[in-house]
Amino acid sequence: MSMKDKHVFFNPLRMLSPKLDSEAIEIEELYQRPVSESMTLEEGLLVMLSKLIEMTKLLRESFSKASDETLQAALELGKEVHAIEKILTEGLACTLTEPPEICRLVIMFPVHLERMGDYLESIANCCKIRCRDGVPFTDKVVAEVEGMFTALLDIMKNFRDALVRPNKVILEYVVAESNNLDQTCQDLQLAHVERLLTGSTAPRSSSLYLDVVESTQSINRHVKTMAQEMLALVTQHAAL
């Protein structure tokens, strides 16, 4: 049975299905799960996010080592994210008994995740250019990018935990760390513009660097938006 043949609904106020919960110990391997039209919305969201997390790991390695060895694997994961989004969006259906605010929230989740994939693909393109053309970056710049990716991975992994088990404390942590990363990205952008103005960095490397920073910031904001919306519902539900 295909996804579009099933009437499914993901309620972010409860845990994911027992099947997924029982597989939580293998969550780090979820990115390996193949695309399937039989995926439920619950499974699809978790697998999409896991593939995005793995993409981020691969791109961090590619940028840090100026190596294109992991780029193809990252791009393949990106294609799978797009494929799953299409399956989930076509099959998504909200029952009339569910509150409108939950329907609005859930409908946008696959879209947010796909947009995150778009920005990771943009970063992959920057890594490709860096490797192909030998664009130089200082150790300081490489360390800055590694720090951004590490912070983003922590945020994404904690949000994935919140998808498995909706938890106010974890969601608050995700929002707080997202705010911190957003400020870091803004600070790095301003500092790098100063380096460009003083001639301490080349225009070509500057363009790639700013693209990576802006893409990271955009990915982070999509996670933050989802976490904030989930947090609002979880908080509202707890007050009932």
XYZ file of C-alpha atoms in Angstrom:
240
model
C 0.000 0.000 0.000
C 1.441 3.393 -0.939
C 1.568 6.403 1.347
C -1.147 8.160 -0.639
C -3.487 5.211 -0.091
C -3.344 5.590 3.682
C -5.092 8.059 5.939
C -2.361 9.056 8.346
C -1.813 11.672 10.974
C 1.162 12.558 13.115
C 0.276 14.087 16.473
C 3.343 15.902 17.870
C 1.891 15.760 21.382
C 2.517 12.056 21.767
C 5.444 9.737 21.276
C 6.081 8.183 17.915
C 4.814 4.694 17.263
C 6.052 1.854 19.512
C 7.815 0.399 16.484
C 9.973 3.500 16.114
C 10.406 3.849 19.858
C 11.760 0.310 20.066
C 14.317 1.203 17.406
C 15.549 4.311 19.200
C 18.833 2.627 20.079
C 19.509 2.365 16.348
C 18.582 5.958 15.623
C 22.076 6.808 14.408
C 21.605 4.342 11.535
C 18.199 5.617 10.425
C 19.778 7.630 7.612
C 20.505 4.316 5.877
C 16.817 3.468 5.570
C 15.797 3.429 1.883
C 13.031 5.591 0.483
C 9.708 3.764 0.498
C 6.154 4.773 -0.323
C 5.021 2.588 2.569
C 6.599 4.984 5.089
C 4.208 6.477 7.602
C 4.462 10.199 8.272
C 6.069 9.444 11.627
C 8.764 7.300 10.076
C 9.295 9.656 7.164
C 9.922 12.725 9.315
C 12.420 10.899 11.485
C 14.229 9.360 8.521
C 14.341 12.705 6.690
C 15.892 14.410 9.697
C 18.372 11.560 10.168
C 19.489 11.860 6.548
C 19.924 15.623 7.008
C 22.037 15.024 10.101
C 24.267 12.605 8.208
C 24.555 15.093 5.326
C 25.758 17.722 7.784
C 28.396 15.346 9.152
C 29.655 14.538 5.664
C 29.798 18.195 4.632
C 31.636 19.171 7.804
C 34.266 16.590 6.920
C 34.426 17.715 3.290
C 34.911 21.373 4.174
C 37.404 20.715 6.953
C 39.595 18.409 4.862
C 39.041 20.172 1.515
C 38.094 16.727 0.208
C 35.333 15.728 -2.193
C 35.322 12.081 -1.074
C 32.144 12.488 1.003
C 30.323 14.884 -1.323
C 28.602 12.297 -3.507
C 27.235 10.463 -0.482
C 25.898 13.759 0.871
C 24.217 14.616 -2.429
C 22.604 11.168 -2.639
C 21.121 11.705 0.817
C 19.794 15.048 -0.402
C 17.979 13.344 -3.275
C 16.430 10.891 -0.831
C 15.215 13.755 1.371
C 13.438 15.309 -1.625
C 11.878 11.961 -2.524
C 10.563 11.366 0.993
C 9.138 14.897 1.188
C 7.144 14.243 -1.972
C 5.807 10.963 -0.592
C 4.833 12.509 2.744
C 3.245 15.631 1.281
C 1.161 13.673 -1.228
C -0.045 11.288 1.450
C -0.542 13.758 4.276
C -4.090 13.964 5.584
C -5.470 15.526 8.747
C -8.606 14.117 10.291
C -11.431 16.509 11.020
C -11.225 15.641 14.712
C -7.720 17.093 15.064
C -7.329 20.749 16.154
C -6.497 23.124 13.269
C -3.289 24.298 14.956
C -1.908 20.759 14.955
C -2.873 20.260 11.311
C -1.102 23.474 10.311
C 2.008 22.459 12.231
C 2.278 18.960 10.808
C 1.611 19.958 7.218
C 4.687 22.196 7.237
C 7.166 19.746 8.799
C 8.116 17.919 5.563
C 8.509 21.294 3.825
C 10.813 22.642 6.532
C 12.960 19.517 6.316
C 13.163 19.664 2.531
C 14.242 23.311 2.665
C 16.983 22.295 5.086
C 18.097 19.813 2.441
C 18.169 22.592 -0.158
C 20.528 24.646 1.988
C 22.760 21.638 2.660
C 22.968 21.094 -1.098
C 24.076 24.715 -1.412
C 26.821 24.032 1.127
C 27.781 20.909 -0.827
C 28.188 23.055 -3.932
C 30.500 25.384 -1.996
C 32.550 22.382 -0.870
C 32.715 21.149 -4.468
C 34.040 24.501 -5.690
C 36.525 24.662 -2.817
C 37.896 21.221 -3.696
C 37.840 21.672 -7.473
C 39.452 25.104 -7.559
C 41.648 24.769 -4.508
C 40.099 27.822 -2.846
C 42.214 28.516 0.251
C 40.844 29.079 3.743
C 42.780 29.934 6.878
C 42.788 27.600 9.867
C 40.681 30.204 11.677
C 37.965 30.101 9.027
C 37.965 26.293 8.923
C 37.624 26.222 12.717
C 34.708 28.665 12.532
C 32.868 26.490 10.022
C 33.558 23.337 12.038
C 32.163 25.067 15.118
C 28.994 26.065 13.277
C 28.429 22.561 11.953
C 29.055 21.017 15.371
C 26.532 23.361 16.996
C 24.008 22.689 14.218
C 24.409 18.932 14.621
C 23.731 19.191 18.352
C 20.561 21.181 17.670
C 19.352 18.780 14.980
C 20.025 15.681 17.086
C 18.174 17.107 20.074
C 15.236 18.057 17.877
C 15.201 14.492 16.575
C 15.036 13.298 20.186
C 12.051 15.599 20.693
C 10.334 14.024 17.684
C 10.732 10.604 19.246
C 9.578 11.813 22.661
C 8.030 15.304 22.793
C 9.713 16.946 25.756
C 9.427 20.567 26.890
C 12.937 20.687 28.345
C 14.558 19.372 25.162
C 12.523 21.707 22.968
C 13.464 24.693 25.134
C 17.106 23.654 24.810
C 16.795 23.445 21.025
C 15.264 26.925 20.829
C 17.899 28.417 23.145
C 20.802 26.835 21.270
C 19.259 27.877 17.962
C 19.208 31.461 19.194
C 22.872 31.153 20.164
C 23.846 29.721 16.782
C 21.881 32.399 14.955
C 23.802 35.082 16.843
C 27.080 33.296 16.136
C 26.305 33.263 12.419
C 25.509 36.964 12.469
C 28.750 37.723 14.314
C 30.778 35.628 11.871
C 29.202 37.375 8.908
C 30.078 40.814 10.280
C 33.612 39.776 11.214
C 34.207 38.286 7.784
C 32.978 41.399 6.012
C 35.531 43.337 8.047
C 38.253 40.939 6.911
C 37.149 41.443 3.330
C 37.207 45.224 3.659
C 40.702 45.178 5.124
C 41.939 42.906 2.354
C 42.850 40.058 4.685
C 40.734 37.548 2.751
C 40.264 36.888 -0.960
C 36.888 37.729 -2.571
C 36.458 34.156 -3.919
C 36.969 32.478 -0.556
C 34.867 35.167 1.105
C 31.916 34.460 -1.186
C 32.013 30.727 -0.447
C 32.437 31.301 3.274
C 29.477 33.672 3.507
C 27.326 31.246 1.495
C 28.149 28.457 3.963
C 27.420 30.684 6.970
C 24.130 31.974 5.544
C 23.001 28.463 4.584
C 23.843 27.170 8.064
C 21.881 30.042 9.573
C 18.873 29.253 7.383
C 18.940 25.547 8.286
C 19.110 26.480 11.948
C 16.120 28.792 11.623
C 13.995 26.035 10.090
C 14.789 23.757 13.032
C 14.036 26.584 15.452
C 10.667 27.260 13.821
C 9.615 23.619 14.122
C 10.862 23.417 17.719
C 9.047 26.612 18.715
C 5.775 25.409 17.229
C 6.085 22.029 18.918
C 7.014 23.712 22.205
C 3.940 25.938 22.068
C 1.675 22.928 21.570
C 3.402 20.835 24.236
C 3.185 23.729 26.715
C -0.468 24.318 25.885
C -1.244 20.625 26.231
C 0.515 20.433 29.621
C -1.577 23.331 30.921
C -4.866 21.585 30.155
